[in-house]
PDB file of C-alpha atoms in Angstrom:
ATOM      1  CA  MET U   1      -0.029   0.100  -0.104  1.00 46.00           C
ATOM      2  CA  SER U   2       1.535   3.601  -0.717  1.00 52.00           C
ATOM      3  CA  GLY U   3       0.714   7.004  -1.884  1.00 53.00           C
ATOM      4  CA  PHE U   4       2.235   7.415  -5.604  1.00 55.00           C
ATOM      5  CA  GLN U   5       4.387   9.786  -7.295  1.00 54.00           C
ATOM      6  CA  LYS U   6       6.061   9.423 -10.310  1.00 52.00           C
ATOM      7  CA  LEU U   7       9.640  10.034 -10.059  1.00 51.00           C
ATOM      8  CA  ASN U   8      11.172   8.015 -13.108  1.00 50.00           C
ATOM      9  CA  ILE U   9       9.672   8.584 -16.391  1.00 51.00           C
ATOM     10  CA  GLU U  10      12.349   6.869 -18.347  1.00 53.00           C
ATOM     11  CA  ALA U  11      10.668   4.481 -20.476  1.00 59.00           C
ATOM     12  CA  ASP U  12       7.732   4.587 -17.857  1.00 74.00           C
ATOM     13  CA  SER U  13       8.880   1.842 -15.869  1.00 85.00           C
ATOM     14  CA  HIS U  14       9.435   2.918 -12.634  1.00 88.00           C
ATOM     15  CA  ALA U  15       8.066   5.475 -10.227  1.00 89.00           C
ATOM     16  CA  GLU U  16       8.787   6.533  -6.766  1.00 88.00           C
ATOM     17  CA  VAL U  17       6.219   5.935  -3.988  1.00 89.00           C
ATOM     18  CA  THR U  18       6.078   6.370  -0.150  1.00 87.00           C
ATOM     19  CA  ILE U  19       5.151   3.611   1.841  1.00 84.00           C
ATOM     20  CA  MET U  20       4.370   4.188   5.360  1.00 80.00           C
ATOM     21  CA  GLY U  21       6.591   7.095   5.136  1.00 81.00           C
ATOM     22  CA  VAL U  22       9.512   5.288   3.657  1.00 85.00           C
ATOM     23  CA  ARG U  23      10.347   6.699  -0.382  1.00 86.00           C
ATOM     24  CA  LYS U  24      10.887   3.520  -2.626  1.00 87.00           C
ATOM     25  CA  SER U  25      11.453   3.608  -6.163  1.00 88.00           C
ATOM     26  CA  ILE U  26       9.218   0.514  -7.423  1.00 90.00           C
ATOM     27  CA  ASN U  27       8.062  -0.895 -11.118  1.00 92.00           C
ATOM     28  CA  ILE U  28       4.904   0.027 -12.485  1.00 91.00           C
ATOM     29  CA  LEU U  29       4.969  -1.942 -15.992  1.00 90.00           C
ATOM     30  CA  LEU U  30       2.385  -4.439 -14.607  1.00 92.00           C
ATOM     31  CA  VAL U  31      -0.549  -1.640 -14.137  1.00 92.00           C
ATOM     32  CA  ASP U  32      -1.938   0.694 -16.816  1.00 90.00           C
ATOM     33  CA  ASP U  33      -2.857   4.179 -16.498  1.00 88.00           C
ATOM     34  CA  LEU U  34      -1.025   5.491 -13.525  1.00 87.00           C
ATOM     35  CA  ASN U  35      -1.065   8.950 -12.693  1.00 86.00           C
ATOM     36  CA  ILE U  36       0.722  11.105 -10.272  1.00 86.00           C
ATOM     37  CA  GLY U  37      -0.957  10.952  -6.774  1.00 87.00           C
ATOM     38  CA  ASP U  38      -2.735   7.630  -7.556  1.00 89.00           C
ATOM     39  CA  LYS U  39      -2.438   4.897  -4.515  1.00 91.00           C
ATOM     40  CA  VAL U  40      -0.945   1.350  -5.680  1.00 91.00           C
ATOM     41  CA  MET U  41      -0.898  -2.079  -3.935  1.00 91.00           C
ATOM     42  CA  VAL U  42       2.854  -2.894  -4.122  1.00 91.00           C
ATOM     43  CA  HIS U  43       4.259  -6.564  -3.788  1.00 90.00           C
ATOM     44  CA  ALA U  44       7.751  -7.323  -3.717  1.00 90.00           C
ATOM     45  CA  GLY U  45       8.890  -4.096  -5.482  1.00 92.00           C
ATOM     46  CA  TYR U  46       6.298  -3.755  -7.839  1.00 92.00           C
ATOM     47  CA  ALA U  47       2.700  -2.186  -8.210  1.00 92.00           C
ATOM     48  CA  ILE U  48       0.469  -5.116  -8.686  1.00 91.00           C
ATOM     49  CA  SER U  49      -2.973  -2.894  -8.613  1.00 90.00           C
ATOM     50  CA  LYS U  50      -4.502   0.554  -8.516  1.00 91.00           C
ATOM     51  CA  ILE U  51      -6.744   1.249  -5.374  1.00 91.00           C
ATOM     52  CA  ASP U  52      -9.024   3.846  -4.630  1.00 91.00           C
ATOM     53  CA  ASP U  53      -8.934   6.588  -1.586  1.00 90.00           C
ATOM     54  CA  GLU U  54     -11.654   4.755   0.762  1.00 93.00           C
ATOM     55  CA  TYR U  55      -9.970   1.267   0.100  1.00 92.00           C
ATOM     56  CA  PHE U  56      -6.579   2.863   0.769  1.00 90.00           C
ATOM     57  CA  TYR U  57      -7.661   4.821   3.763  1.00 90.00           C
ATOM     58  CA  PHE U  58      -9.117   1.712   5.503  1.00 90.00           C
ATOM     59  CA  LEU U  59      -5.691  -0.239   4.819  1.00 88.00           C
ATOM     60  CA  LYS U  60      -3.913   2.851   6.272  1.00 86.00           C
ATOM     61  CA  SER U  61      -6.137   3.079   9.641  1.00 88.00           C
ATOM     62  CA  THR U  62      -6.024  -0.538  10.073  1.00 87.00           C
ATOM     63  CA  LEU U  63      -2.169  -0.317  10.032  1.00 84.00           C
ATOM     64  CA  GLN U  64      -1.895   2.359  12.466  1.00 84.00           C
ATOM     65  CA  GLU U  65      -4.496   0.561  14.615  1.00 85.00           C
ATOM     66  CA  MET U  66      -2.114  -2.830  14.566  1.00 81.00           C
ATOM     67  CA  THR U  67       1.154  -0.607  15.120  1.00 79.00           C
ATOM     68  CA  GLY U  68      -0.343   1.763  18.001  1.00 76.00           C
ATOM     69  CA  ASP U  69       0.388   4.835  15.771  1.00 66.00           C
ATOM     70  CA  SER U  70      -2.113   7.478  15.995  1.00 57.00           C
ATOM     71  CA  PRO U  71      -3.743   8.659  12.785  1.00 51.00           C
TER      72      PRO U  71
ATOM     73  CA  MET O   1       5.288 -25.791  27.823  1.00 77.00           C
ATOM     74  CA  THR O   2       5.734 -23.695  30.672  1.00 88.00           C
ATOM     75  CA  GLN O   3       3.527 -22.925  33.687  1.00 92.00           C
ATOM     76  CA  GLU O   4       3.461 -19.297  32.342  1.00 92.00           C
ATOM     77  CA  GLU O   5       2.806 -20.276  28.858  1.00 85.00           C
ATOM     78  CA  LYS O   6      -0.120 -22.300  29.928  1.00 86.00           C
ATOM     79  CA  ARG O   7      -1.297 -19.339  32.249  1.00 91.00           C
ATOM     80  CA  LEU O   8      -1.015 -17.194  29.279  1.00 89.00           C
ATOM     81  CA  ILE O   9      -2.856 -19.280  26.690  1.00 85.00           C
ATOM     82  CA  GLY O  10      -5.401 -19.763  29.123  1.00 89.00           C
ATOM     83  CA  LYS O  11      -6.055 -16.226  29.928  1.00 92.00           C
ATOM     84  CA  ALA O  12      -6.276 -15.101  26.042  1.00 90.00           C
ATOM     85  CA  VAL O  13      -8.893 -18.400  25.349  1.00 90.00           C
ATOM     86  CA  ALA O  14     -11.127 -16.915  27.987  1.00 93.00           C
ATOM     87  CA  GLN O  15     -11.298 -13.534  26.789  1.00 93.00           C
ATOM     88  CA  ILE O  16     -11.651 -14.775  23.439  1.00 92.00           C
ATOM     89  CA  ASN O  17     -14.480 -17.397  24.158  1.00 93.00           C
ATOM     90  CA  GLU O  18     -16.131 -14.569  26.916  1.00 94.00           C
ATOM     91  CA  SER O  19     -16.115 -11.860  23.763  1.00 94.00           C
ATOM     92  CA  VAL O  20     -17.451 -13.991  20.878  1.00 94.00           C
ATOM     93  CA  LYS O  21     -21.151 -13.511  20.931  1.00 93.00           C
ATOM     94  CA  SER O  22     -22.131 -15.257  17.469  1.00 95.00           C
ATOM     95  CA  ASN O  23     -20.338 -17.784  15.016  1.00 96.00           C
ATOM     96  CA  ILE O  24     -17.312 -16.754  13.599  1.00 94.00           C
ATOM     97  CA  ARG O  25     -14.670 -18.296  10.918  1.00 94.00           C
ATOM     98  CA  ILE O  26     -11.221 -17.343  11.164  1.00 91.00           C
ATOM     99  CA  MET O  27      -8.363 -18.480   8.521  1.00 89.00           C
ATOM    100  CA  GLU O  28      -5.005 -19.365   9.247  1.00 87.00           C
ATOM    101  CA  VAL O  29      -3.338 -17.709   6.299  1.00 83.00           C
ATOM    102  CA  CYS O  30       0.043 -19.402   7.179  1.00 82.00           C
ATOM    103  CA  GLY O  31       0.866 -22.889   7.766  1.00 80.00           C
ATOM    104  CA  THR O  32       2.708 -22.040  10.931  1.00 80.00           C
ATOM    105  CA  HIS O  33      -0.551 -20.741  12.399  1.00 83.00           C
ATOM    106  CA  THR O  34      -2.156 -24.294  11.759  1.00 84.00           C
ATOM    107  CA  HIS O  35       0.793 -25.846  12.989  1.00 79.00           C
ATOM    108  CA  GLN O  36       1.170 -23.660  16.362  1.00 82.00           C
ATOM    109  CA  ILE O  37      -2.606 -23.949  17.028  1.00 86.00           C
ATOM    110  CA  ALA O  38      -2.382 -28.000  16.674  1.00 85.00           C
ATOM    111  CA  ARG O  39       0.805 -27.735  19.294  1.00 82.00           C
ATOM    112  CA  PHE O  40      -0.839 -26.034  21.987  1.00 81.00           C
ATOM    113  CA  GLY O  41      -4.260 -27.624  21.314  1.00 85.00           C
ATOM    114  CA  ILE O  42      -6.095 -24.478  21.123  1.00 86.00           C
ATOM    115  CA  ARG O  43      -8.635 -25.514  18.945  1.00 88.00           C
ATOM    116  CA  LYS O  44     -10.024 -27.715  21.604  1.00 90.00           C
ATOM    117  CA  LEU O  45     -10.073 -24.371  24.070  1.00 91.00           C
ATOM    118  CA  LEU O  46     -11.899 -22.335  22.051  1.00 93.00           C
ATOM    119  CA  THR O  47     -15.484 -22.138  22.117  1.00 94.00           C
ATOM    120  CA  PRO O  48     -17.579 -24.055  19.365  1.00 94.00           C
ATOM    121  CA  LYS O  49     -18.862 -20.523  18.055  1.00 95.00           C
ATOM    122  CA  VAL O  50     -15.120 -19.934  16.783  1.00 94.00           C
ATOM    123  CA  ARG O  51     -14.315 -22.386  13.700  1.00 93.00           C
ATOM    124  CA  LEU O  52     -10.566 -22.448  12.669  1.00 91.00           C
ATOM    125  CA  VAL O  53     -10.402 -22.924   8.623  1.00 88.00           C
ATOM    126  CA  SER O  54      -7.156 -23.740   7.591  1.00 84.00           C
ATOM    127  CA  GLY O  55      -5.827 -21.464   4.533  1.00 80.00           C
ATOM    128  CA  PRO O  56      -3.938 -21.959   1.501  1.00 77.00           C
ATOM    129  CA  GLY O  57      -0.430 -21.668   3.152  1.00 78.00           C
ATOM    130  CA  CYS O  58       1.890 -19.114   2.255  1.00 79.00           C
ATOM    131  CA  PRO O  59       4.951 -19.432  -0.233  1.00 77.00           C
ATOM    132  CA  VAL O  60       7.229 -19.982   2.570  1.00 78.00           C
ATOM    133  CA  CYS O  61       5.517 -22.608   4.739  1.00 79.00           C
ATOM    134  CA  VAL O  62       4.659 -24.630   1.884  1.00 79.00           C
ATOM    135  CA  THR O  63       8.124 -24.681   0.558  1.00 82.00           C
ATOM    136  CA  ASP O  64       9.300 -28.252   0.202  1.00 81.00           C
ATOM    137  CA  PRO O  65      12.405 -29.271   2.151  1.00 84.00           C
ATOM    138  CA  GLY O  66      13.879 -30.479  -1.007  1.00 87.00           C
ATOM    139  CA  TYR O  67      13.785 -27.288  -2.739  1.00 87.00           C
ATOM    140  CA  ILE O  68      15.917 -25.645   0.092  1.00 91.00           C
ATOM    141  CA  ASP O  69      18.207 -28.721  -0.302  1.00 93.00           C
ATOM    142  CA  ALA O  70      18.637 -27.982  -4.066  1.00 91.00           C
ATOM    143  CA  LEU O  71      19.619 -24.428  -3.165  1.00 93.00           C
ATOM    144  CA  ILE O  72      22.128 -25.572  -0.518  1.00 95.00           C
ATOM    145  CA  ALA O  73      23.529 -27.809  -2.977  1.00 95.00           C
ATOM    146  CA  LEU O  74      24.227 -25.025  -5.549  1.00 92.00           C
ATOM    147  CA  LEU O  75      25.910 -23.129  -3.036  1.00 95.00           C
ATOM    148  CA  LYS O  76      28.560 -25.399  -2.855  1.00 95.00           C
ATOM    149  CA  HIS O  77      30.008 -23.967  -6.187  1.00 93.00           C
ATOM    150  CA  GLU O  78      32.283 -21.509  -5.548  1.00 90.00           C
ATOM    151  CA  ASN O  79      31.207 -19.185  -8.399  1.00 89.00           C
ATOM    152  CA  VAL O  80      27.301 -19.415  -7.464  1.00 90.00           C
ATOM    153  CA  SER O  81      25.220 -17.056  -5.082  1.00 91.00           C
ATOM    154  CA  VAL O  82      21.835 -17.513  -4.274  1.00 92.00           C
ATOM    155  CA  ALA O  83      19.620 -14.833  -3.878  1.00 92.00           C
ATOM    156  CA  THR O  84      15.913 -14.698  -2.220  1.00 92.00           C
ATOM    157  CA  PHE O  85      13.184 -12.814  -0.189  1.00 91.00           C
ATOM    158  CA  GLY O  86      14.403 -12.485   3.610  1.00 91.00           C
ATOM    159  CA  ASP O  87      11.724 -14.925   4.857  1.00 86.00           C
ATOM    160  CA  LEU O  88      12.995 -17.878   3.043  1.00 89.00           C
ATOM    161  CA  LEU O  89      16.278 -17.953   4.955  1.00 92.00           C
ATOM    162  CA  ARG O  90      14.790 -19.674   7.920  1.00 87.00           C
ATOM    163  CA  VAL O  91      12.915 -22.529   6.265  1.00 87.00           C
ATOM    164  CA  ARG O  92      14.525 -25.549   7.323  1.00 84.00           C
ATOM    165  CA  SER O  93      15.406 -28.691   5.292  1.00 88.00           C
ATOM    166  CA  PRO O  94      17.542 -31.863   6.170  1.00 89.00           C
ATOM    167  CA  SER O  95      20.643 -29.932   4.958  1.00 92.00           C
ATOM    168  CA  GLY O  96      19.608 -27.005   7.229  1.00 93.00           C
ATOM    169  CA  SER O  97      18.607 -23.680   6.165  1.00 94.00           C
ATOM    170  CA  LEU O  98      19.956 -20.906   3.778  1.00 96.00           C
ATOM    171  CA  GLU O  99      20.439 -18.448   7.182  1.00 96.00           C
ATOM    172  CA  GLU O 100      22.799 -21.091   8.317  1.00 97.00           C
ATOM    173  CA  GLN O 101      24.839 -21.329   4.900  1.00 97.00           C
ATOM    174  CA  LYS O 102      24.933 -17.455   5.069  1.00 97.00           C
ATOM    175  CA  SER O 103      26.766 -17.523   8.543  1.00 97.00           C
ATOM    176  CA  LEU O 104      29.116 -20.292   7.182  1.00 96.00           C
ATOM    177  CA  GLY O 105      30.087 -17.787   4.822  1.00 95.00           C
ATOM    178  CA  ARG O 106      28.136 -18.864   1.679  1.00 96.00           C
ATOM    179  CA  LYS O 107      27.175 -16.450  -0.946  1.00 95.00           C
ATOM    180  CA  VAL O 108      23.345 -15.919   0.300  1.00 97.00           C
ATOM    181  CA  ILE O 109      21.553 -12.458  -0.952  1.00 95.00           C
ATOM    182  CA  THR O 110      18.739 -11.135   0.835  1.00 95.00           C
ATOM    183  CA  VAL O 111      16.494  -9.291  -1.918  1.00 93.00           C
ATOM    184  CA  TYR O 112      13.573  -6.884  -1.347  1.00 91.00           C
ATOM    185  CA  SER O 113      12.147  -7.222  -5.246  1.00 92.00           C
ATOM    186  CA  PRO O 114      13.495  -9.527  -8.140  1.00 90.00           C
ATOM    187  CA  GLU O 115      14.795  -6.852 -10.073  1.00 89.00           C
ATOM    188  CA  ASP O 116      17.405  -6.302  -7.337  1.00 90.00           C
ATOM    189  CA  ILE O 117      18.980  -9.344  -8.991  1.00 86.00           C
ATOM    190  CA  LEU O 118      19.566  -7.420 -12.321  1.00 83.00           C
ATOM    191  CA  ASP O 119      21.790  -4.670 -10.325  1.00 83.00           C
ATOM    192  CA  LEU O 120      23.426  -7.683  -8.664  1.00 85.00           C
ATOM    193  CA  ALA O 121      24.218  -9.478 -11.532  1.00 81.00           C
ATOM    194  CA  LYS O 122      26.245  -6.258 -13.067  1.00 80.00           C
ATOM    195  CA  ARG O 123      28.282  -5.838  -9.921  1.00 84.00           C
ATOM    196  CA  SER O 124      29.059  -9.677  -9.626  1.00 81.00           C
ATOM    197  CA  VAL O 125      30.946 -10.274 -13.120  1.00 79.00           C
ATOM    198  CA  GLY O 126      32.010 -13.972 -13.001  1.00 80.00           C
ATOM    199  CA  GLN O 127      29.576 -14.989 -10.502  1.00 84.00           C
ATOM    200  CA  ASN O 128      25.971 -17.127 -11.278  1.00 85.00           C
ATOM    201  CA  ILE O 129      23.231 -15.446  -9.615  1.00 86.00           C
ATOM    202  CA  VAL O 130      20.487 -17.987  -9.178  1.00 88.00           C
ATOM    203  CA  PHE O 131      17.226 -16.423  -7.634  1.00 88.00           C
ATOM    204  CA  ALA O 132      15.138 -18.797  -5.665  1.00 89.00           C
ATOM    205  CA  ALA O 133      11.785 -17.428  -7.384  1.00 86.00           C
ATOM    206  CA  VAL O 134       9.218 -18.800  -4.987  1.00 85.00           C
ATOM    207  CA  GLY O 135       5.573 -17.576  -4.805  1.00 81.00           C
ATOM    208  CA  PHE O 136       1.847 -17.680  -5.919  1.00 80.00           C
ATOM    209  CA  GLU O 137       0.176 -16.091  -8.706  1.00 80.00           C
ATOM    210  CA  THR O 138       0.854 -12.486  -6.968  1.00 81.00           C
ATOM    211  CA  THR O 139       4.752 -12.921  -7.948  1.00 85.00           C
ATOM    212  CA  ALA O 140       4.543 -14.938 -11.189  1.00 86.00           C
ATOM    213  CA  PRO O 141       4.044 -11.822 -13.363  1.00 89.00           C
ATOM    214  CA  LEU O 142       6.552 -10.159 -11.332  1.00 90.00           C
ATOM    215  CA  TYR O 143       8.960 -12.956 -12.732  1.00 87.00           C
ATOM    216  CA  ALA O 144       7.511 -12.846 -16.257  1.00 87.00           C
ATOM    217  CA  SER O 145       8.381  -9.188 -16.389  1.00 88.00           C
ATOM    218  CA  LEU O 146      11.574  -9.443 -15.252  1.00 85.00           C
ATOM    219  CA  ILE O 147      12.516 -12.211 -18.060  1.00 83.00           C
ATOM    220  CA  GLN O 148      10.701 -10.174 -20.625  1.00 82.00           C
ATOM    221  CA  SER O 149      12.513  -7.135 -19.795  1.00 79.00           C
ATOM    222  CA  ARG O 150      16.004  -9.377 -20.426  1.00 75.00           C
ATOM    223  CA  GLN O 151      15.141 -10.847 -23.575  1.00 71.00           C
ATOM    224  CA  HIS O 152      16.929  -8.342 -25.773  1.00 64.00           C
ATOM    225  CA  ALA O 153      19.740  -8.333 -23.395  1.00 63.00           C
ATOM    226  CA  PRO O 154      20.828 -11.609 -22.461  1.00 58.00           C
ATOM    227  CA  ASP O 155      22.697 -12.239 -19.051  1.00 56.00           C
ATOM    228  CA  LYS O 156      24.122 -15.202 -18.441  1.00 55.00           C
ATOM    229  CA  ALA O 157      24.941 -14.505 -14.668  1.00 54.00           C
ATOM    230  CA  PHE O 158      21.172 -14.340 -14.066  1.00 61.00           C
ATOM    231  CA  ARG O 159      19.237 -17.446 -13.343  1.00 64.00           C
ATOM    232  CA  LEU O 160      15.906 -18.247 -11.947  1.00 66.00           C
ATOM    233  CA  HIS O 161      15.168 -21.099 -10.091  1.00 66.00           C
ATOM    234  CA  VAL O 162      11.707 -21.276 -10.179  1.00 64.00           C
ATOM    235  CA  LEU O 163       8.946 -22.514  -7.279  1.00 60.00           C
ATOM    236  CA  GLN O 164       5.520 -21.646  -8.304  1.00 57.00           C
ATOM    237  CA  LEU O 165       2.419 -22.725  -6.770  1.00 55.00           C
ATOM    238  CA  LEU O 166      -0.505 -21.759  -9.118  1.00 51.00           C
ATOM    239  CA  PRO O 167      -3.928 -23.040  -8.871  1.00 47.00           C
ATOM    240  CA  ARG O 168      -5.100 -25.676 -11.119  1.00 45.00           C
TER     241      ARG O 168
END
């Protein structure tokens, strides 16, 4: 799960995302039509699915509940 | 099991049984959950309202010991490195684990993404990098993408040792 910011537009293969505060370059070849600001599910360094805001914030609050962080 | 472990389990089970008001099903996602539940006899302690369902297992817990044995055998070659995800390192086989091999000085490399092995291969001239490509249908497209990206630039230093478990 992550916020999404395009970073590397070289060959449109990679982008930079923020995963729970950590910035990371991931491969985006497996998901079509991604734009800056989209949220994606990340698995082993690859975006595997685009997710909507509702699901993103549900996952985020669930993780915060598990780790004890305040929203 | 120690007395303290018994006390903690008894307390947790009592809290679960008290709080469950209607029938629920809980899936054990990983085989290690199933193993631990059986080991401590938790299924018998829970109220009948809680039904535990064994899930599909995860790529790590269903890995055949023979697969780990094969990786360990490969590591005996001086010019072979084995790369894989961190959670595979502790899986045991009759020959031991990759974690043990690493502590013995064998070339076991932990990666976050399958793509990491491309940089690894570039930096390791003369080494054969074997990637232990375990996983289910969520990782299969990743490996396919990796192979496709290399088809116009064949790299002899990069191999996938594939253990894919896909639904039939």
